Structures are given as C-alpha cells and as structure tokens.
mmCIF file of N, CA and C and ligand atoms in Angstrom:
data_model
loop_
_atom_site.group_PDB
_atom_site.id
_atom_site.type_symbol
_atom_site.label_atom_id
_atom_site.label_comp_id
_atom_site.label_asym_id
_atom_site.label_seq_id
_atom_site.Cartn_x
_atom_site.Cartn_y
_atom_site.Cartn_z
ATOM 1 N N MET A 6 -4.509 33.130 -20.056
ATOM 2 C CA MET A 6 -4.622 31.989 -19.161
ATOM 3 C C MET A 6 -6.012 31.395 -19.287
ATOM 4 N N ARG A 7 -6.077 30.073 -19.341
ATOM 5 C CA ARG A 7 -7.354 29.374 -19.415
ATOM 6 C C ARG A 7 -7.701 28.857 -18.030
ATOM 7 N N TYR A 8 -8.991 28.847 -17.727
ATOM 8 C CA TYR A 8 -9.446 28.350 -16.439
ATOM 9 C C TYR A 8 -10.195 27.049 -16.645
ATOM 10 N N LEU A 9 -10.032 26.173 -15.701
ATOM 11 C CA LEU A 9 -10.734 24.907 -15.726
ATOM 12 C C LEU A 9 -11.871 24.965 -14.722
ATOM 13 N N TRP A 10 -13.065 24.600 -15.133
ATOM 14 C CA TRP A 10 -14.239 24.606 -14.275
ATOM 15 C C TRP A 10 -14.516 23.173 -13.835
ATOM 16 N N ALA A 11 -14.341 22.910 -12.576
ATOM 17 C CA ALA A 11 -14.555 21.564 -12.039
ATOM 18 C C ALA A 11 -15.346 21.681 -10.734
ATOM 19 N N PRO A 12 -16.646 21.995 -10.827
ATOM 20 C CA PRO A 12 -17.432 22.264 -9.619
ATOM 21 C C PRO A 12 -17.546 21.077 -8.669
ATOM 22 N N TRP A 13 -17.362 19.849 -9.156
ATOM 23 C CA TRP A 13 -17.441 18.689 -8.285
ATOM 24 C C TRP A 13 -16.293 18.662 -7.274
ATOM 25 N N ARG A 14 -15.299 19.522 -7.465
ATOM 26 C CA ARG A 14 -14.176 19.589 -6.535
ATOM 27 C C ARG A 14 -14.470 20.487 -5.331
ATOM 28 N N MET A 15 -15.636 21.150 -5.313
ATOM 29 C CA MET A 15 -15.951 22.062 -4.208
ATOM 30 C C MET A 15 -15.974 21.324 -2.870
ATOM 31 N N GLU A 16 -16.479 20.091 -2.840
ATOM 32 C CA GLU A 16 -16.502 19.309 -1.601
ATOM 33 C C GLU A 16 -15.083 19.188 -1.039
ATOM 34 N N TYR A 17 -14.147 18.888 -1.914
ATOM 35 C CA TYR A 17 -12.749 18.763 -1.486
ATOM 36 C C TYR A 17 -12.180 20.108 -1.039
ATOM 37 N N ILE A 18 -12.472 21.129 -1.805
ATOM 38 C CA ILE A 18 -11.916 22.451 -1.506
ATOM 39 C C ILE A 18 -12.421 22.976 -0.165
ATOM 40 N N LEU A 19 -13.687 22.702 0.151
ATOM 41 C CA LEU A 19 -14.290 23.249 1.365
ATOM 42 C C LEU A 19 -14.141 22.363 2.597
ATOM 43 N N GLU A 20 -13.804 21.090 2.411
ATOM 44 C CA GLU A 20 -13.740 20.187 3.557
ATOM 45 C C GLU A 20 -12.559 20.528 4.465
ATOM 46 N N LYS A 21 -12.712 20.195 5.737
ATOM 47 C CA LYS A 21 -11.651 20.403 6.709
ATOM 48 C C LYS A 21 -10.531 19.415 6.390
ATOM 49 N N ARG A 22 -9.329 19.910 6.371
ATOM 50 C CA ARG A 22 -8.193 19.051 6.055
ATOM 51 C C ARG A 22 -7.948 18.047 7.168
ATOM 52 N N LYS A 23 -7.756 16.788 6.758
ATOM 53 C CA LYS A 23 -7.468 15.737 7.722
ATOM 54 C C LYS A 23 -5.983 15.717 8.019
ATOM 55 N N LYS A 24 -5.670 15.329 9.240
ATOM 56 C CA LYS A 24 -4.264 15.239 9.625
ATOM 57 C C LYS A 24 -3.644 14.011 8.978
ATOM 58 N N GLY A 25 -2.372 14.089 8.747
ATOM 59 C CA GLY A 25 -1.646 12.945 8.195
ATOM 60 C C GLY A 25 -1.666 12.941 6.686
ATOM 61 N N CYS A 26 -0.917 12.039 6.150
ATOM 62 C CA CYS A 26 -0.741 11.931 4.703
ATOM 63 C C CYS A 26 -1.619 10.809 4.154
ATOM 64 N N ILE A 27 -2.538 11.155 3.250
ATOM 65 C CA ILE A 27 -3.421 10.121 2.693
ATOM 66 C C ILE A 27 -2.633 9.082 1.917
ATOM 67 N N PHE A 28 -1.506 9.477 1.343
ATOM 68 C CA PHE A 28 -0.723 8.534 0.544
ATOM 69 C C PHE A 28 0.013 7.528 1.424
ATOM 70 N N CYS A 29 0.182 7.849 2.684
ATOM 71 C CA CYS A 29 0.759 6.893 3.631
ATOM 72 C C CYS A 29 -0.346 6.072 4.300
ATOM 73 N N LYS A 30 -1.483 6.710 4.608
ATOM 74 C CA LYS A 30 -2.544 6.039 5.358
ATOM 75 C C LYS A 30 -3.387 5.098 4.503
ATOM 76 N N LYS A 31 -3.816 5.538 3.333
ATOM 77 C CA LYS A 31 -4.788 4.770 2.540
ATOM 78 C C LYS A 31 -4.318 3.352 2.189
ATOM 79 N N PRO A 32 -3.062 3.158 1.768
ATOM 80 C CA PRO A 32 -2.656 1.791 1.408
ATOM 81 C C PRO A 32 -2.630 0.835 2.598
ATOM 82 N N MET A 33 -2.521 1.370 3.816
ATOM 83 C CA MET A 33 -2.437 0.529 5.008
ATOM 84 C C MET A 33 -3.813 0.148 5.552
ATOM 85 N N GLU A 34 -4.871 0.790 5.085
ATOM 86 C CA GLU A 34 -6.197 0.603 5.670
ATOM 87 C C GLU A 34 -6.900 -0.678 5.225
ATOM 88 N N LYS A 35 -6.351 -1.345 4.222
ATOM 89 C CA LYS A 35 -6.951 -2.588 3.710
ATOM 90 C C LYS A 35 -8.397 -2.373 3.241
ATOM 91 N N LYS A 36 -8.652 -1.195 2.668
ATOM 92 C CA LYS A 36 -9.955 -0.873 2.083
ATOM 93 C C LYS A 36 -9.709 -0.298 0.684
ATOM 94 N N ASP A 37 -9.018 -1.098 -0.138
ATOM 95 C CA ASP A 37 -8.586 -0.571 -1.434
ATOM 96 C C ASP A 37 -9.744 -0.064 -2.290
ATOM 97 N N GLU A 38 -10.824 -0.822 -2.361
ATOM 98 C CA GLU A 38 -11.934 -0.392 -3.212
ATOM 99 C C GLU A 38 -12.522 0.926 -2.709
ATOM 100 N N GLU A 39 -12.779 1.003 -1.430
ATOM 101 C CA GLU A 39 -13.325 2.242 -0.841
ATOM 102 C C GLU A 39 -12.350 3.413 -1.001
ATOM 103 N N ASN A 40 -11.075 3.122 -0.902
ATOM 104 C CA ASN A 40 -10.052 4.165 -1.013
ATOM 105 C C ASN A 40 -9.623 4.448 -2.455
ATOM 106 N N LEU A 41 -10.281 3.765 -3.407
ATOM 107 C CA LEU A 41 -10.014 3.974 -4.835
ATOM 108 C C LEU A 41 -8.614 3.558 -5.250
ATOM 109 N N ILE A 42 -8.041 2.600 -4.526
ATOM 110 C CA ILE A 42 -6.724 2.070 -4.882
ATOM 111 C C ILE A 42 -6.926 0.939 -5.883
ATOM 112 N N LEU A 43 -6.296 1.077 -7.033
ATOM 113 C CA LEU A 43 -6.478 0.106 -8.106
ATOM 114 C C LEU A 43 -5.478 -1.044 -8.026
ATOM 115 N N PHE A 44 -4.289 -0.746 -7.514
ATOM 116 C CA PHE A 44 -3.248 -1.779 -7.451
ATOM 117 C C PHE A 44 -2.194 -1.354 -6.442
ATOM 118 N N GLN A 45 -1.686 -2.347 -5.721
ATOM 119 C CA GLN A 45 -0.570 -2.089 -4.806
ATOM 120 C C GLN A 45 0.526 -3.099 -5.049
ATOM 121 N N SER A 46 1.755 -2.636 -5.032
ATOM 122 C CA SER A 46 2.894 -3.544 -5.029
ATOM 123 C C SER A 46 3.703 -3.237 -3.765
ATOM 124 N N HIS A 47 4.812 -3.902 -3.621
ATOM 125 C CA HIS A 47 5.621 -3.712 -2.421
ATOM 126 C C HIS A 47 6.116 -2.267 -2.296
ATOM 127 N N HIS A 48 6.431 -1.629 -3.421
ATOM 128 C CA HIS A 48 7.037 -0.300 -3.381
ATOM 129 C C HIS A 48 6.146 0.850 -3.854
ATOM 130 N N ALA A 49 5.033 0.547 -4.514
ATOM 131 C CA ALA A 49 4.230 1.634 -5.086
ATOM 132 C C ALA A 49 2.778 1.194 -5.245
ATOM 133 N N PHE A 50 1.904 2.159 -5.476
ATOM 134 C CA PHE A 50 0.502 1.829 -5.722
ATOM 135 C C PHE A 50 -0.119 2.850 -6.673
ATOM 136 N N VAL A 51 -1.270 2.449 -7.237
ATOM 137 C CA VAL A 51 -2.022 3.317 -8.145
ATOM 138 C C VAL A 51 -3.362 3.632 -7.487
ATOM 139 N N ILE A 52 -3.683 4.903 -7.402
ATOM 140 C CA ILE A 52 -4.927 5.333 -6.757
ATOM 141 C C ILE A 52 -5.634 6.338 -7.666
ATOM 142 N N MET A 53 -6.959 6.237 -7.721
ATOM 143 C CA MET A 53 -7.737 7.208 -8.476
ATOM 144 C C MET A 53 -7.891 8.473 -7.645
ATOM 145 N N ASN A 54 -7.895 9.609 -8.295
ATOM 146 C CA ASN A 54 -8.146 10.865 -7.602
ATOM 147 C C ASN A 54 -9.640 10.948 -7.290
ATOM 148 N N LYS A 55 -9.997 11.082 -6.020
ATOM 149 C CA LYS A 55 -11.402 11.144 -5.604
ATOM 150 C C LYS A 55 -12.092 12.385 -6.165
ATOM 151 N N TYR A 56 -11.325 13.435 -6.370
ATOM 152 C CA TYR A 56 -11.878 14.685 -6.898
ATOM 153 C C TYR A 56 -11.111 15.078 -8.161
ATOM 154 N N PRO A 57 -11.312 14.335 -9.219
ATOM 155 C CA PRO A 57 -10.488 14.542 -10.427
ATOM 156 C C PRO A 57 -10.866 15.808 -11.185
ATOM 157 N N TYR A 58 -9.886 16.321 -11.883
ATOM 158 C CA TYR A 58 -10.156 17.400 -12.826
ATOM 159 C C TYR A 58 -10.695 16.849 -14.135
ATOM 160 N N ASN A 59 -10.329 15.602 -14.426
ATOM 161 C CA ASN A 59 -10.664 15.053 -15.720
ATOM 162 C C ASN A 59 -10.796 13.532 -15.597
ATOM 163 N N ASN A 60 -11.366 12.902 -16.614
ATOM 164 C CA ASN A 60 -11.495 11.448 -16.630
ATOM 165 C C ASN A 60 -10.125 10.789 -16.576
ATOM 166 N N GLY A 61 -10.092 9.653 -15.920
ATOM 167 C CA GLY A 61 -8.867 8.877 -15.897
ATOM 168 C C GLY A 61 -7.763 9.466 -15.053
ATOM 169 N N HIS A 62 -8.106 10.300 -14.084
ATOM 170 C CA HIS A 62 -7.086 10.946 -13.253
ATOM 171 C C HIS A 62 -6.570 9.942 -12.215
ATOM 172 N N LEU A 63 -5.393 9.429 -12.480
ATOM 173 C CA LEU A 63 -4.755 8.462 -11.586
ATOM 174 C C LEU A 63 -3.519 9.076 -10.969
ATOM 175 N N MET A 64 -3.102 8.493 -9.858
ATOM 176 C CA MET A 64 -1.845 8.888 -9.226
ATOM 177 C C MET A 64 -1.037 7.632 -8.954
ATOM 178 N N VAL A 65 0.217 7.654 -9.315
ATOM 179 C CA VAL A 65 1.132 6.552 -9.055
ATOM 180 C C VAL A 65 2.065 7.029 -7.947
ATOM 181 N N VAL A 66 2.025 6.317 -6.825
ATOM 182 C CA VAL A 66 2.597 6.845 -5.584
ATOM 183 C C VAL A 66 3.567 5.841 -4.963
ATOM 184 N N PRO A 67 4.713 6.307 -4.488
ATOM 185 C CA PRO A 67 5.603 5.389 -3.762
ATOM 186 C C PRO A 67 5.001 5.011 -2.411
ATOM 187 N N ARG A 68 5.225 3.788 -1.960
ATOM 188 C CA ARG A 68 4.698 3.364 -0.650
ATOM 189 C C ARG A 68 5.402 4.094 0.486
ATOM 190 N N ARG A 69 6.646 4.442 0.266
ATOM 191 C CA ARG A 69 7.415 5.147 1.293
ATOM 192 C C ARG A 69 7.304 6.645 1.013
ATOM 193 N N HIS A 70 6.950 7.401 2.030
ATOM 194 C CA HIS A 70 6.777 8.841 1.872
ATOM 195 C C HIS A 70 8.126 9.479 1.531
ATOM 196 N N CYS A 71 8.201 10.087 0.373
ATOM 197 C CA CYS A 71 9.440 10.739 -0.061
ATOM 198 C C CYS A 71 9.112 12.158 -0.513
ATOM 199 N N THR A 72 9.870 13.097 -0.016
ATOM 200 C CA THR A 72 9.648 14.488 -0.409
ATOM 201 C C THR A 72 10.464 14.851 -1.641
ATOM 202 N N ASP A 73 11.344 13.974 -2.021
ATOM 203 C CA ASP A 73 12.237 14.251 -3.142
ATOM 204 C C ASP A 73 12.510 12.936 -3.876
ATOM 205 N N LEU A 74 12.573 12.992 -5.171
ATOM 206 C CA LEU A 74 12.849 11.781 -5.951
ATOM 207 C C LEU A 74 14.167 11.136 -5.577
ATOM 208 N N ASN A 75 15.127 11.925 -5.162
ATOM 209 C CA ASN A 75 16.436 11.385 -4.807
ATOM 210 C C ASN A 75 16.386 10.490 -3.574
ATOM 211 N N GLN A 76 15.293 10.556 -2.824
ATOM 212 C CA GLN A 76 15.151 9.698 -1.649
ATOM 213 C C GLN A 76 14.713 8.288 -2.030
ATOM 214 N N LEU A 77 14.214 8.129 -3.241
ATOM 215 C CA LEU A 77 13.759 6.811 -3.669
ATOM 216 C C LEU A 77 14.944 5.934 -4.039
ATOM 217 N N GLY A 78 14.868 4.678 -3.614
ATOM 218 C CA GLY A 78 15.867 3.710 -4.028
ATOM 219 C C GLY A 78 15.590 3.263 -5.458
ATOM 220 N N GLU A 79 16.531 2.538 -6.020
ATOM 221 C CA GLU A 79 16.396 2.083 -7.410
ATOM 222 C C GLU A 79 15.153 1.212 -7.592
ATOM 223 N N GLU A 80 14.931 0.265 -6.691
ATOM 224 C CA GLU A 80 13.761 -0.613 -6.806
ATOM 225 C C GLU A 80 12.466 0.180 -6.675
ATOM 226 N N GLU A 81 12.459 1.152 -5.800
ATOM 227 C CA GLU A 81 11.253 1.971 -5.632
ATOM 228 C C GLU A 81 10.968 2.778 -6.902
ATOM 229 N N PHE A 82 12.007 3.338 -7.488
ATOM 230 C CA PHE A 82 11.799 4.115 -8.703
ATOM 231 C C PHE A 82 11.378 3.223 -9.868
ATOM 232 N N GLN A 83 11.962 2.028 -9.937
ATOM 233 C CA GLN A 83 11.553 1.081 -10.978
ATOM 234 C C GLN A 83 10.093 0.675 -10.803
ATOM 235 N N ALA A 84 9.664 0.477 -9.562
ATOM 236 C CA ALA A 84 8.261 0.125 -9.307
ATOM 237 C C ALA A 84 7.334 1.249 -9.756
ATOM 238 N N LEU A 85 7.712 2.490 -9.452
ATOM 239 C CA LEU A 85 6.921 3.645 -9.905
ATOM 240 C C LEU A 85 6.845 3.681 -11.427
ATOM 241 N N SER A 86 7.989 3.496 -12.060
ATOM 242 C CA SER A 86 8.048 3.543 -13.530
ATOM 243 C C SER A 86 7.199 2.444 -14.146
ATOM 244 N N TYR A 87 7.283 1.249 -13.578
ATOM 245 C CA TYR A 87 6.496 0.132 -14.099
ATOM 246 C C TYR A 87 4.998 0.416 -13.972
ATOM 247 N N LEU A 88 4.574 0.892 -12.807
ATOM 248 C CA LEU A 88 3.147 1.166 -12.620
ATOM 249 C C LEU A 88 2.689 2.345 -13.469
ATOM 250 N N LEU A 89 3.559 3.301 -13.684
ATOM 251 C CA LEU A 89 3.224 4.413 -14.577
ATOM 252 C C LEU A 89 2.988 3.895 -15.995
ATOM 253 N N LYS A 90 3.909 3.076 -16.486
ATOM 254 C CA LYS A 90 3.781 2.521 -17.833
ATOM 255 C C LYS A 90 2.523 1.650 -17.957
ATOM 256 N N ALA A 91 2.285 0.794 -16.969
ATOM 257 C CA ALA A 91 1.098 -0.071 -17.011
ATOM 258 C C ALA A 91 -0.175 0.761 -16.967
ATOM 259 N N SER A 92 -0.183 1.821 -16.166
ATOM 260 C CA SER A 92 -1.371 2.684 -16.069
ATOM 261 C C SER A 92 -1.653 3.377 -17.397
ATOM 262 N N ILE A 93 -0.613 3.838 -18.055
ATOM 263 C CA ILE A 93 -0.790 4.479 -19.367
ATOM 264 C C ILE A 93 -1.335 3.469 -20.370
ATOM 265 N N GLN A 94 -0.799 2.252 -20.351
ATOM 266 C CA GLN A 94 -1.279 1.223 -21.279
ATOM 267 C C GLN A 94 -2.757 0.935 -21.051
ATOM 268 N N ILE A 95 -3.160 0.814 -19.797
ATOM 269 C CA ILE A 95 -4.561 0.499 -19.487
ATOM 270 C C ILE A 95 -5.465 1.673 -19.861
ATOM 271 N N LEU A 96 -5.056 2.894 -19.515
ATOM 272 C CA LEU A 96 -5.871 4.064 -19.880
ATOM 273 C C LEU A 96 -6.030 4.157 -21.402
ATOM 274 N N THR A 97 -4.961 3.919 -22.112
ATOM 275 C CA THR A 97 -4.999 3.989 -23.579
ATOM 276 C C THR A 97 -5.917 2.920 -24.141
ATOM 277 N N LYS A 98 -5.804 1.708 -23.601
ATOM 278 C CA LYS A 98 -6.606 0.594 -24.106
ATOM 279 C C LYS A 98 -8.091 0.752 -23.776
ATOM 280 N N LYS A 99 -8.389 1.300 -22.611
ATOM 281 C CA LYS A 99 -9.775 1.352 -22.138
ATOM 282 C C LYS A 99 -10.483 2.671 -22.432
ATOM 283 N N SER A 100 -9.875 3.533 -23.186
ATOM 284 C CA SER A 100 -10.534 4.802 -23.479
ATOM 285 C C SER A 100 -10.388 5.128 -24.962
ATOM 286 N N SER A 101 -11.115 6.133 -25.375
ATOM 287 C CA SER A 101 -10.984 6.585 -26.755
ATOM 288 C C SER A 101 -10.144 7.860 -26.817
ATOM 289 N N SER A 102 -9.478 8.155 -25.727
ATOM 290 C CA SER A 102 -8.676 9.374 -25.670
ATOM 291 C C SER A 102 -7.478 9.284 -26.620
ATOM 292 N N PRO A 103 -7.139 10.380 -27.273
ATOM 293 C CA PRO A 103 -5.981 10.365 -28.160
ATOM 294 C C PRO A 103 -4.650 10.400 -27.425
ATOM 295 N N GLY A 104 -4.680 10.584 -26.119
ATOM 296 C CA GLY A 104 -3.419 10.635 -25.397
ATOM 297 C C GLY A 104 -3.615 10.726 -23.901
ATOM 298 N N THR A 105 -2.514 10.694 -23.199
ATOM 299 C CA THR A 105 -2.523 10.773 -21.739
ATOM 300 C C THR A 105 -1.502 11.810 -21.297
ATOM 301 N N HIS A 106 -1.893 12.662 -20.385
ATOM 302 C CA HIS A 106 -0.944 13.597 -19.783
ATOM 303 C C HIS A 106 -0.306 12.919 -18.584
ATOM 304 N N VAL A 107 0.988 13.083 -18.454
ATOM 305 C CA VAL A 107 1.705 12.556 -17.298
ATOM 306 C C VAL A 107 2.514 13.702 -16.707
ATOM 307 N N GLY A 108 2.399 13.850 -15.413
ATOM 308 C CA GLY A 108 3.179 14.871 -14.727
ATOM 309 C C GLY A 108 3.690 14.330 -13.426
ATOM 310 N N MET A 109 4.531 15.092 -12.818
ATOM 311 C CA MET A 109 5.048 14.678 -11.515
ATOM 312 C C MET A 109 4.897 15.829 -10.540
ATOM 313 N N ASN A 110 4.294 15.524 -9.429
ATOM 314 C CA ASN A 110 4.179 16.501 -8.352
ATOM 315 C C ASN A 110 5.262 16.174 -7.336
ATOM 316 N N ILE A 111 6.113 17.133 -7.093
ATOM 317 C CA ILE A 111 7.194 16.919 -6.130
ATOM 318 C C ILE A 111 7.077 17.980 -5.044
ATOM 319 N N GLY A 112 6.683 17.525 -3.861
ATOM 320 C CA GLY A 112 6.590 18.406 -2.712
ATOM 321 C C GLY A 112 5.499 19.455 -2.823
ATOM 322 N N LYS A 113 5.484 20.351 -1.865
ATOM 323 C CA LYS A 113 4.450 21.377 -1.822
ATOM 324 C C LYS A 113 4.525 22.307 -3.024
ATOM 325 N N VAL A 114 5.703 22.561 -3.495
ATOM 326 C CA VAL A 114 5.858 23.420 -4.670
ATOM 327 C C VAL A 114 5.212 22.754 -5.884
ATOM 328 N N GLY A 115 5.207 21.421 -5.887
ATOM 329 C CA GLY A 115 4.596 20.668 -6.987
ATOM 330 C C GLY A 115 3.095 20.566 -6.873
ATOM 331 N N GLY A 116 2.492 21.220 -5.890
ATOM 332 C CA GLY A 116 1.045 21.246 -5.789
ATOM 333 C C GLY A 116 0.469 20.279 -4.789
ATOM 334 N N LEU A 117 1.297 19.617 -4.015
ATOM 335 C CA LEU A 117 0.789 18.678 -3.030
ATOM 336 C C LEU A 117 0.824 19.294 -1.646
ATOM 337 N N GLU A 118 -0.257 19.054 -0.897
ATOM 338 C CA GLU A 118 -0.304 19.573 0.463
ATOM 339 C C GLU A 118 0.591 18.776 1.396
ATOM 340 N N LYS A 119 0.808 17.531 1.084
ATOM 341 C CA LYS A 119 1.487 16.628 2.018
ATOM 342 C C LYS A 119 2.972 16.483 1.743
ATOM 343 N N ASN A 120 3.531 17.315 0.886
ATOM 344 C CA ASN A 120 4.965 17.346 0.653
ATOM 345 C C ASN A 120 5.533 15.972 0.320
ATOM 346 N N THR A 121 4.979 15.355 -0.698
ATOM 347 C CA THR A 121 5.477 14.070 -1.152
ATOM 348 C C THR A 121 5.654 14.125 -2.661
ATOM 349 N N SER A 122 6.117 13.034 -3.237
ATOM 350 C CA SER A 122 6.375 12.989 -4.675
ATOM 351 C C SER A 122 5.529 11.899 -5.319
ATOM 352 N N ILE A 123 4.753 12.265 -6.331
ATOM 353 C CA ILE A 123 3.914 11.282 -7.014
ATOM 354 C C ILE A 123 3.842 11.605 -8.501
ATOM 355 N N PHE A 124 3.533 10.586 -9.303
ATOM 356 C CA PHE A 124 3.182 10.805 -10.698
ATOM 357 C C PHE A 124 1.682 11.024 -10.782
ATOM 358 N N THR A 125 1.248 11.907 -11.671
ATOM 359 C CA THR A 125 -0.172 12.062 -11.929
ATOM 360 C C THR A 125 -0.420 11.832 -13.419
ATOM 361 N N LEU A 126 -1.523 11.200 -13.740
ATOM 362 C CA LEU A 126 -1.901 10.924 -15.117
ATOM 363 C C LEU A 126 -3.354 11.309 -15.314
ATOM 364 N N PHE A 127 -3.701 11.743 -16.488
ATOM 365 C CA PHE A 127 -5.108 11.892 -16.854
ATOM 366 C C PHE A 127 -5.229 11.895 -18.360
ATOM 367 N N LEU A 128 -6.424 11.535 -18.793
ATOM 368 C CA LEU A 128 -6.673 11.414 -20.218
ATOM 369 C C LEU A 128 -6.752 12.770 -20.877
ATOM 370 N N ASP A 129 -6.366 12.798 -22.113
ATOM 371 C CA ASP A 129 -6.465 14.006 -22.905
ATOM 372 C C ASP A 129 -7.636 13.833 -23.854
ATOM 373 N N GLY A 130 -8.730 14.490 -23.532
ATOM 374 C CA GLY A 130 -9.897 14.378 -24.383
ATOM 375 C C GLY A 130 -9.955 15.441 -25.459
ATOM 376 N N GLN A 131 -9.308 16.555 -25.247
ATOM 377 C CA GLN A 131 -9.440 17.670 -26.169
ATOM 378 C C GLN A 131 -8.098 18.230 -26.605
ATOM 379 N N GLY A 132 -7.045 17.620 -26.187
ATOM 380 C CA GLY A 132 -5.731 18.141 -26.524
ATOM 381 C C GLY A 132 -5.336 19.324 -25.671
ATOM 382 N N THR A 133 -5.984 19.487 -24.522
ATOM 383 C CA THR A 133 -5.654 20.610 -23.646
ATOM 384 C C THR A 133 -4.938 20.103 -22.403
ATOM 385 N N LEU A 134 -3.991 20.845 -21.949
ATOM 386 C CA LEU A 134 -3.288 20.500 -20.744
ATOM 387 C C LEU A 134 -4.094 20.977 -19.543
ATOM 388 N N ILE A 135 -4.286 20.094 -18.599
ATOM 389 C CA ILE A 135 -5.073 20.432 -17.426
ATOM 390 C C ILE A 135 -4.154 20.421 -16.211
ATOM 391 N N LEU A 136 -4.108 21.511 -15.514
ATOM 392 C CA LEU A 136 -3.265 21.584 -14.330
ATOM 393 C C LEU A 136 -3.881 20.757 -13.221
ATOM 394 N N CYS A 137 -3.047 20.158 -12.397
ATOM 395 C CA CYS A 137 -3.517 19.214 -11.393
ATOM 396 C C CYS A 137 -3.080 19.653 -10.008
ATOM 397 N N ARG A 138 -4.034 19.732 -9.083
ATOM 398 C CA ARG A 138 -3.734 19.963 -7.679
ATOM 399 C C ARG A 138 -4.282 18.777 -6.927
ATOM 400 N N CYS A 139 -3.408 17.813 -6.630
ATOM 401 C CA CYS A 139 -3.870 16.577 -5.999
ATOM 402 C C CYS A 139 -4.022 16.744 -4.509
HETATM 403 ZN ZN1 ZN B 214 2.945 10.209 2.957
#
C-alpha cells in the first residue's frame, strides 16, 4: 500500500466539523469566488476542493442533495455529465498533465461525510492513482 503525504490537509482534518452539508449550503451563499465555486448551472455546479490531495482537484456536484445516483432525474444527470466533460476538457487544456482521474463518491461509503453523491476529478501528474476523501 502506498501512502499519500498531504500535510496541508491537517487544517481540515483537525477543524471542528460544521453542521449541514457544504454541497447544499455553498451554492446558495452567493459567494462563489470565496467558496471556490467555478461554475453553477440549474442542476449542478463545479467546486474546487479547498484541501486538495493534488492539483486540479475539482468536484462536480448535483444542486439537489442526493444520496444515491438513482435519485437524480435525467436532466440532473445530464447536467452532471456535461460539467464533468467540460471540467476534464478545461483541466486538460490548462495543464501539462498527461491525464485526469475521475471518480465518483457515493454516500458515506464513498468517502463523503455528508452522504451525498459527487464526481471528483484531479490531474494525474505521475501516473499514480490518488485516493480522495472529500
Ligand atoms: Zn447536501
């Protein structure tokens, strides 16, 4: 097993957990730049991970809190897919990385504290898979 050393995440690891779901609250606060939200549409948004494991760590999130992909409607899933594709295109164009890792966190088992479903992306600088705890 390989370990990833990301000491800048200690602030996140040690901080007191805030109540509520950041993926529901942040898009409503109308502070996109401060909240690291890059884009919002009616059904989904793209947000940078404040405590990334790696460069280019983005999350593509449905606007409606869903604990399971089956809860998403067709338009919501299409919005997620579109923003995922656009995010990959932008990361590829704006970096020298040879690739992008894409994963999906579904519920607490998927590594999320808030029991929701999101796509996660990050650049591949070395060809190594980096596990993500958003
Ligand atoms: Zn939520």
